[in-house]
Amino acid sequence: MRKKRVFVCEPDPNGKKKRGACGPYFSSFTSLNRAAAGAVWKLFKRFSKEHGLNSLERLRNNEKELGRYDFRASNSETEDEFSCSIYLPGEWNKAGIHISMIIGPRYRNEDL
């Protein structure tokens, strides 16, 4: 697991700067199967809805042939993003699951 990195945006007309965060990022080289990937998708959907990520996407292009599952969720207003990639063991993949989150820029409480 890698920690998040905070970044500072350009000042707005009032001189205040928004701050955002990239991370945390988690990787595990655990081998999953198709049923487990489906269960992760259900948990991913529930977590995304509970945390206000209103745009949910499952990229199904590579699921059958390559065994790669990609789930993405975002909120266009806050610019928050959450993604999960699952690689099933196979000829083209090193098995594992990768989860990352980007927290969109916001003002600090003391700036408001």
XYZ file of C-alpha atoms in Angstrom, residues 32-112:
81
model
C -8.864 -14.622 -7.882
C -11.410 -16.447 -10.043
C -14.370 -15.141 -12.078
C -16.847 -15.668 -9.224
C -14.641 -13.649 -6.842
C -14.306 -10.879 -9.452
C -18.125 -10.745 -9.640
C -18.317 -10.459 -5.847
C -15.750 -7.621 -5.908
C -17.909 -5.841 -8.517
C -20.939 -5.999 -6.187
C -18.889 -4.608 -3.279
C -17.403 -1.935 -5.551
C -20.898 -0.794 -6.620
C -22.167 -0.649 -3.045
C -19.102 1.253 -1.781
C -19.306 3.737 -4.678
C -22.981 4.509 -4.088
C -22.478 4.885 -0.332
C -19.690 7.434 -0.881
C -21.388 9.621 -3.494
C -19.623 8.393 -6.625
C -22.491 8.772 -9.088
C -20.823 7.649 -12.334
C -20.204 3.906 -12.293
C -18.590 1.949 -15.119
C -17.572 -1.656 -15.743
C -15.326 -2.163 -18.764
C -16.229 -5.618 -20.050
C -14.065 -5.689 -23.199
C -11.265 -7.835 -21.780
C -13.122 -9.975 -19.264
C -13.678 -13.137 -21.316
C -10.576 -13.228 -23.499
C -7.886 -11.782 -21.230
C -9.386 -12.210 -17.760
C -8.989 -8.542 -16.901
C -11.751 -6.784 -14.965
C -11.839 -2.968 -14.777
C -14.241 -1.086 -12.530
C -14.344 2.707 -12.301
C -16.445 5.156 -10.334
C -16.319 8.935 -10.145
C -18.132 12.067 -9.080
C -17.896 14.854 -11.658
C -18.715 17.593 -9.111
C -15.982 16.732 -6.601
C -13.595 15.123 -9.137
C -13.209 12.087 -6.856
C -12.283 8.834 -8.619
C -12.120 5.221 -7.491
C -10.844 2.348 -9.629
C -10.242 -1.361 -9.327
C -8.466 -3.689 -11.753
C -8.467 -7.440 -11.345
C -6.203 -9.709 -13.356
C -7.085 -13.398 -13.365
C -4.155 -15.809 -13.718
C -3.423 -16.577 -17.345
C -0.997 -16.480 -20.228
C -1.084 -12.669 -20.484
C -1.629 -11.682 -16.857
C 0.201 -11.740 -13.577
C -2.697 -12.430 -11.199
C -3.644 -9.653 -8.805
C -5.971 -6.890 -7.727
C -5.144 -3.165 -7.836
C -7.249 -0.476 -6.148
C -6.647 3.261 -6.319
C -8.412 6.450 -5.299
C -8.037 10.094 -6.257
C -9.606 12.738 -4.030
C -10.537 15.855 -5.982
C -9.394 19.337 -4.971
C -11.157 21.048 -2.070
C -10.534 23.985 0.246
C -9.193 23.225 3.700
C -11.633 23.964 6.532
C -9.413 26.777 7.829
C -9.480 28.427 4.362
C -13.287 28.708 4.360
